[in-house]
Amino acid sequence: MTTGDVMDIVSVPEAIEWQATHAEQAGAPGTAQVVRALLTLEDSEAATARRIFAWQGLSLRDAMPLRIAGGIHNLLLTSDEPRLEAVYAGRMPSQADVDALIKELVETHDARLLPWLDGPPQTNEAGRSASFAAALLWLADGRTSPRFEWLEIGASAGINTMMGRYRYELGDVHAGPQGSPMIISPEWRGNSPPNTQFTLVAARGNDIAPVDLTDRSEALRLKSFVWPEATGRMARIDAAIMLAEDEPPHIDRMDAGQWVKAELAKPQEQDVTRVLAHSIMWQYLPDATQDLIEEAMREAGARASADQPFAHISLETNRETFAHELHVRYWPGGGEAVHLANAHPHGAWVEWLGG
């Protein structure tokens, strides 16, 4: 089944089972058990259960199973349901026992869990900035100006919008400010990226429902969507919160298409490369929004010049192979997409394919 077919799943049980299997394959067996336990809610009278099984729309494109999984994880993070710790720690191997626990929790915390179905999960991940940084190093290696204006759509809490403040260890190449509390050091496969440096002279992001990292409750909500097994991801969120308290990222609440159109039409600084970037979010955009963004990029590419370059960096899922691929286009230079790397969706490793 291709990614496109998966995103078209309407069946709620099929979506739940697919998401559970995906979590298992991604090294999160406890989360897989929690998601699979949702199947037992089909005969529950809880409002949360009824809404899950009466879902209107494409269950996986809407990330419905992950919405409620985040709410359940939140019960553990707030210490309201410490029994969940045994599930995520692998001390409750019986799926039947997990089924019974999750059904009990959903029915007990029905009113609290129901609103978690109102919006998509926010899964902001600093580890993805390793791929972004490698792409900027590649561009800075004689292709464009090494000074960048960073524009990110689907920026969520702006964790990757702050990437200019992170320290990177990318194979044999180190970049970014020394002494940063955020160290991005993925398992690096293949050759190292170009050994140069880059500077972000400006960085802004966009999201239809941005998360304020300086708001304790919103930061906790963001953590809730991180799978509990991913302790490294939790540590990176804590480091991002520390940096945001010092200087919050600039995130605009706006439709992505309209935001890109407006931002790319603004005057561009000389000898600064304007970059539009996004990660693991393109497939969730409506077709009309994708078309508007593509049109705005074509116009920006046509206007680009040697002293006002434009680039597009994407880390997105290949619909045929499920691989998360890093592609870069830049203008002037033809605008052809270059496949620079494959990467783990949360940044655990990067396989460099570029020169």
XYZ file of C-alpha atoms in Angstrom:
355
model
C 0.000 0.000 0.000
C 1.476 3.371 -0.994
C 1.459 6.455 1.233
C -1.269 7.917 -0.962
C -3.438 4.833 -0.419
C -2.794 4.994 3.332
C -3.809 8.634 3.513
C -7.058 7.710 1.752
C -8.101 5.213 4.449
C -11.614 5.907 5.679
C -12.188 2.766 7.782
C -11.575 3.564 11.440
C -10.491 0.008 12.443
C -8.138 -0.152 9.451
C -6.638 3.227 10.332
C -6.129 2.208 13.967
C -4.437 -1.054 13.010
C -2.199 0.676 10.457
C -1.137 3.300 12.989
C -0.423 0.649 15.630
C 1.727 -1.348 13.219
C 3.569 1.809 12.189
C 4.335 2.592 15.850
C 5.686 -0.916 16.365
C 7.937 -0.601 13.341
C 9.147 2.773 14.589
C 10.290 1.314 17.918
C 7.335 2.362 20.070
C 5.675 -0.913 21.160
C 3.848 0.607 24.139
C 2.327 3.315 21.986
C 1.345 0.592 19.510
C -0.496 -1.262 22.265
C -2.326 1.903 23.324
C -3.381 2.690 19.755
C -4.463 -0.900 19.072
C -6.523 -0.860 22.274
C -8.723 1.797 20.657
C -10.307 -1.033 18.681
C -12.034 -2.199 21.875
C -13.934 1.080 22.116
C -16.267 0.262 19.241
C -19.010 -0.897 21.624
C -18.336 1.773 24.272
C -20.944 4.418 25.064
C -18.303 7.033 25.907
C -18.622 10.168 23.790
C -14.939 9.896 22.853
C -15.447 6.340 21.616
C -18.574 7.231 19.641
C -16.793 10.116 17.959
C -13.814 7.928 17.030
C -15.973 5.283 15.386
C -18.245 7.794 13.691
C -15.285 9.685 12.247
C -16.181 11.665 9.157
C -13.317 11.920 6.713
C -9.992 10.265 5.988
C -8.952 8.731 9.292
C -5.202 8.687 8.720
C -4.943 11.931 6.753
C -6.682 13.458 9.765
C -4.240 11.585 12.068
C -7.239 10.630 14.166
C -5.567 7.731 16.064
C -2.642 9.984 17.006
C -4.969 12.702 18.281
C -6.451 10.463 20.953
C -3.104 8.757 21.634
C -1.757 12.185 22.569
C -4.624 12.716 24.986
C -3.974 9.370 26.632
C -0.248 10.117 26.987
C -1.204 13.434 28.575
C -2.905 11.494 31.387
C 0.497 10.048 32.267
C 2.437 13.296 31.895
C 0.057 15.036 34.315
C 0.360 12.093 36.769
C -3.382 11.519 36.604
C -2.992 7.938 35.358
C 0.379 6.530 36.510
C -0.733 3.022 35.483
C 0.097 3.978 31.909
C 3.796 4.062 32.773
C 3.831 0.252 32.877
C 2.403 0.093 29.348
C 4.926 2.474 27.804
C 7.792 0.854 29.747
C 6.888 -2.576 28.382
C 5.790 -4.044 31.715
C 2.272 -4.867 30.524
C 2.926 -7.237 27.607
C -0.620 -8.586 27.390
C -2.652 -6.689 24.796
C -5.811 -7.809 26.593
C -4.654 -6.083 29.784
C -3.842 -2.914 27.857
C -7.232 -3.101 26.120
C -9.008 -3.226 29.468
C -6.975 -0.346 30.887
C -7.465 1.949 27.903
C -11.196 1.284 27.786
C -11.438 2.102 31.490
C -9.412 5.299 31.082
C -11.415 6.537 28.110
C -14.683 5.994 29.948
C -13.352 7.544 33.178
C -11.762 10.585 31.498
C -14.296 10.905 28.690
C -14.904 14.661 28.973
C -11.194 15.401 29.189
C -10.190 13.205 26.245
C -12.955 14.236 23.847
C -11.419 17.651 22.938
C -8.177 15.962 21.871
C -10.047 14.856 18.757
C -10.741 18.457 17.749
C -7.439 19.129 15.986
C -4.457 17.362 14.444
C -1.398 16.426 16.505
C 1.527 18.788 16.715
C 4.727 16.775 16.284
C 7.479 19.363 16.170
C 10.882 17.633 16.116
C 14.266 19.350 16.404
C 16.013 16.239 15.068
C 14.727 17.042 11.594
C 16.868 20.169 11.590
C 19.897 17.908 10.963
C 18.618 17.397 7.420
C 17.786 21.078 7.086
C 21.266 22.085 8.270
C 22.919 19.662 5.839
C 20.846 21.125 2.999
C 21.917 24.660 3.957
C 25.563 23.563 4.030
C 25.109 22.094 0.551
C 23.585 25.328 -0.736
C 26.260 27.421 0.981
C 28.970 25.402 -0.756
C 29.145 27.735 -3.758
C 25.534 27.363 -4.926
C 23.888 30.281 -3.133
C 24.747 32.891 -0.547
C 25.576 31.258 2.848
C 23.341 33.843 4.536
C 19.741 32.638 4.695
C 16.264 33.982 5.358
C 14.348 30.991 6.729
C 10.606 30.612 6.035
C 8.981 27.451 7.379
C 5.417 26.270 6.822
C 3.761 23.894 9.252
C 6.212 25.175 11.860
C 4.037 24.186 14.842
C 5.900 25.487 17.903
C 8.753 26.833 15.811
C 11.311 24.344 17.089
C 12.964 24.041 13.671
C 12.492 27.751 13.041
C 15.061 28.171 15.843
C 17.557 25.897 14.049
C 20.073 28.718 13.656
C 20.676 28.496 17.414
C 21.495 24.766 17.422
C 24.846 22.994 17.295
C 25.171 20.250 14.666
C 27.430 17.199 14.479
C 26.885 15.846 10.980
C 29.441 13.162 10.278
C 32.830 14.899 10.299
C 31.291 18.345 9.937
C 30.303 20.572 12.852
C 28.218 23.700 12.409
C 26.239 26.157 14.466
C 27.055 28.046 17.663
C 29.198 26.298 20.246
C 27.701 26.107 23.711
C 24.124 25.686 22.476
C 21.904 23.648 24.825
C 20.556 21.891 21.713
C 23.052 19.434 20.237
C 21.822 17.716 17.070
C 23.988 14.659 16.484
C 22.231 11.986 14.402
C 23.770 8.719 13.295
C 25.391 9.844 10.053
C 25.481 7.464 7.108
C 27.529 8.069 3.970
C 29.816 10.998 3.261
C 29.682 14.132 5.379
C 27.991 17.239 3.983
C 30.171 20.113 2.735
C 32.506 21.460 5.394
C 31.394 25.076 5.426
C 29.155 27.279 7.561
C 25.818 29.061 7.204
C 24.032 31.901 8.963
C 20.318 32.494 9.440
C 19.854 36.252 9.292
C 16.087 35.944 9.765
C 13.677 33.136 10.583
C 9.892 33.064 10.561
C 7.357 30.280 10.581
C 3.716 29.684 9.890
C 1.129 27.327 11.309
C -2.647 27.224 11.278
C -2.560 26.380 15.005
C 0.854 27.364 16.406
C 2.036 26.192 19.814
C 3.503 28.697 22.281
C 6.559 27.013 23.829
C 6.632 29.630 26.582
C 3.141 28.598 27.733
C 3.522 25.660 30.123
C 0.201 24.054 29.223
C 0.845 24.330 25.475
C 4.363 22.931 25.858
C 2.921 19.992 27.795
C 0.405 19.417 25.021
C 3.259 19.315 22.512
C 5.064 16.749 24.661
C 1.895 14.667 24.785
C 2.125 13.978 21.065
C 5.673 12.629 21.431
C 5.716 8.874 21.836
C 6.876 8.135 25.424
C 9.486 5.667 24.224
C 11.333 8.527 22.486
C 13.286 9.894 25.462
C 15.730 11.747 23.215
C 12.870 13.662 21.613
C 11.603 14.689 25.038
C 15.051 16.040 25.937
C 15.152 18.046 22.702
C 11.758 19.602 23.443
C 13.039 20.636 26.882
C 16.089 22.253 25.248
C 13.827 24.041 22.739
C 11.645 25.351 25.571
C 14.769 26.766 27.239
C 15.778 28.572 24.048
C 12.234 29.849 23.432
C 12.071 31.341 26.913
C 15.175 33.355 26.014
C 13.877 34.385 22.574
C 10.542 32.993 21.289
C 10.372 31.938 17.634
C 8.324 34.108 15.277
C 5.318 32.031 14.157
C 2.341 33.494 12.272
C -1.101 31.937 12.676
C -2.297 31.822 9.078
C -3.239 29.555 6.178
C -0.014 28.177 4.667
C -0.870 29.085 1.086
C -1.749 32.685 1.834
C 1.277 33.071 4.110
C 3.724 31.755 1.501
C 2.223 33.986 -1.179
C 2.585 37.044 1.058
C 6.086 36.236 2.338
C 7.578 35.440 -1.065
C 6.206 38.704 -2.456
C 8.071 40.812 0.124
C 11.292 42.640 -0.827
C 14.353 40.430 -0.404
C 17.645 41.485 1.159
C 20.695 41.557 -1.112
C 23.113 38.614 -0.847
C 20.666 36.640 1.289
C 19.143 33.378 0.108
C 15.429 33.183 0.804
C 14.449 29.603 1.755
C 11.008 28.030 1.966
C 11.144 24.828 4.034
C 8.829 22.173 5.458
C 8.997 18.699 6.960
C 6.529 15.802 7.220
C 3.493 17.993 6.592
C 2.988 18.459 2.839
C 0.673 15.452 2.494
C -1.743 16.963 5.007
C -2.270 20.170 2.999
C -5.370 20.443 0.816
C -4.681 20.238 -2.915
C -5.680 23.879 -3.419
C -3.156 25.001 -0.779
C -0.398 22.923 -2.369
C -1.194 24.470 -5.749
C -1.072 28.006 -4.333
C 2.320 27.361 -2.719
C 3.738 25.814 -5.885
C 2.560 28.818 -7.897
C 4.149 31.251 -5.432
C 7.421 29.300 -5.599
C 7.433 29.348 -9.400
C 7.025 33.113 -9.325
C 9.786 33.483 -6.702
C 12.082 31.252 -8.745
C 11.472 33.340 -11.854
C 12.407 36.513 -9.925
C 15.531 34.999 -8.331
C 18.972 36.317 -9.217
C 22.569 35.645 -8.208
C 22.397 38.250 -5.444
C 18.827 37.354 -4.418
C 18.625 33.541 -4.655
C 15.622 31.450 -3.699
C 15.600 27.830 -2.466
C 13.054 25.209 -1.482
C 13.969 22.520 1.076
C 11.586 19.664 1.801
C 11.849 16.631 4.065
C 8.763 14.660 3.141
C 7.479 11.114 2.739
C 7.905 9.409 -0.627
C 4.399 8.155 -1.448
C 5.745 4.995 -3.096
C 8.555 3.886 -0.770
C 7.594 5.475 2.591
C 11.167 6.828 2.786
C 11.553 10.324 4.202
C 13.503 12.155 1.553
C 15.395 15.444 1.669
C 15.059 17.373 -1.582
C 16.427 20.801 -2.478
C 15.657 23.123 -5.371
C 17.318 26.498 -5.899
C 17.133 29.426 -8.292
C 18.864 30.622 -10.359
C 20.066 27.152 -11.177
C 17.203 25.535 -13.003
C 14.987 24.631 -10.090
C 15.457 20.885 -10.511
C 14.921 18.897 -7.302
C 18.092 17.252 -5.966
C 17.633 14.243 -3.684
C 20.278 14.932 -1.043
C 19.444 12.442 1.711
C 17.069 9.985 3.298
C 16.385 10.431 6.990
C 14.622 8.976 9.982
C 11.353 10.916 10.479
C 12.479 12.065 13.935
C 16.104 12.666 12.968
C 17.719 9.604 14.578
C 19.828 9.043 11.451
C 20.583 10.694 8.123
C 21.828 8.903 5.022
C 23.650 11.476 2.923
C 23.383 11.018 -0.834
C 24.631 14.430 -1.966
C 28.114 15.455 -2.959
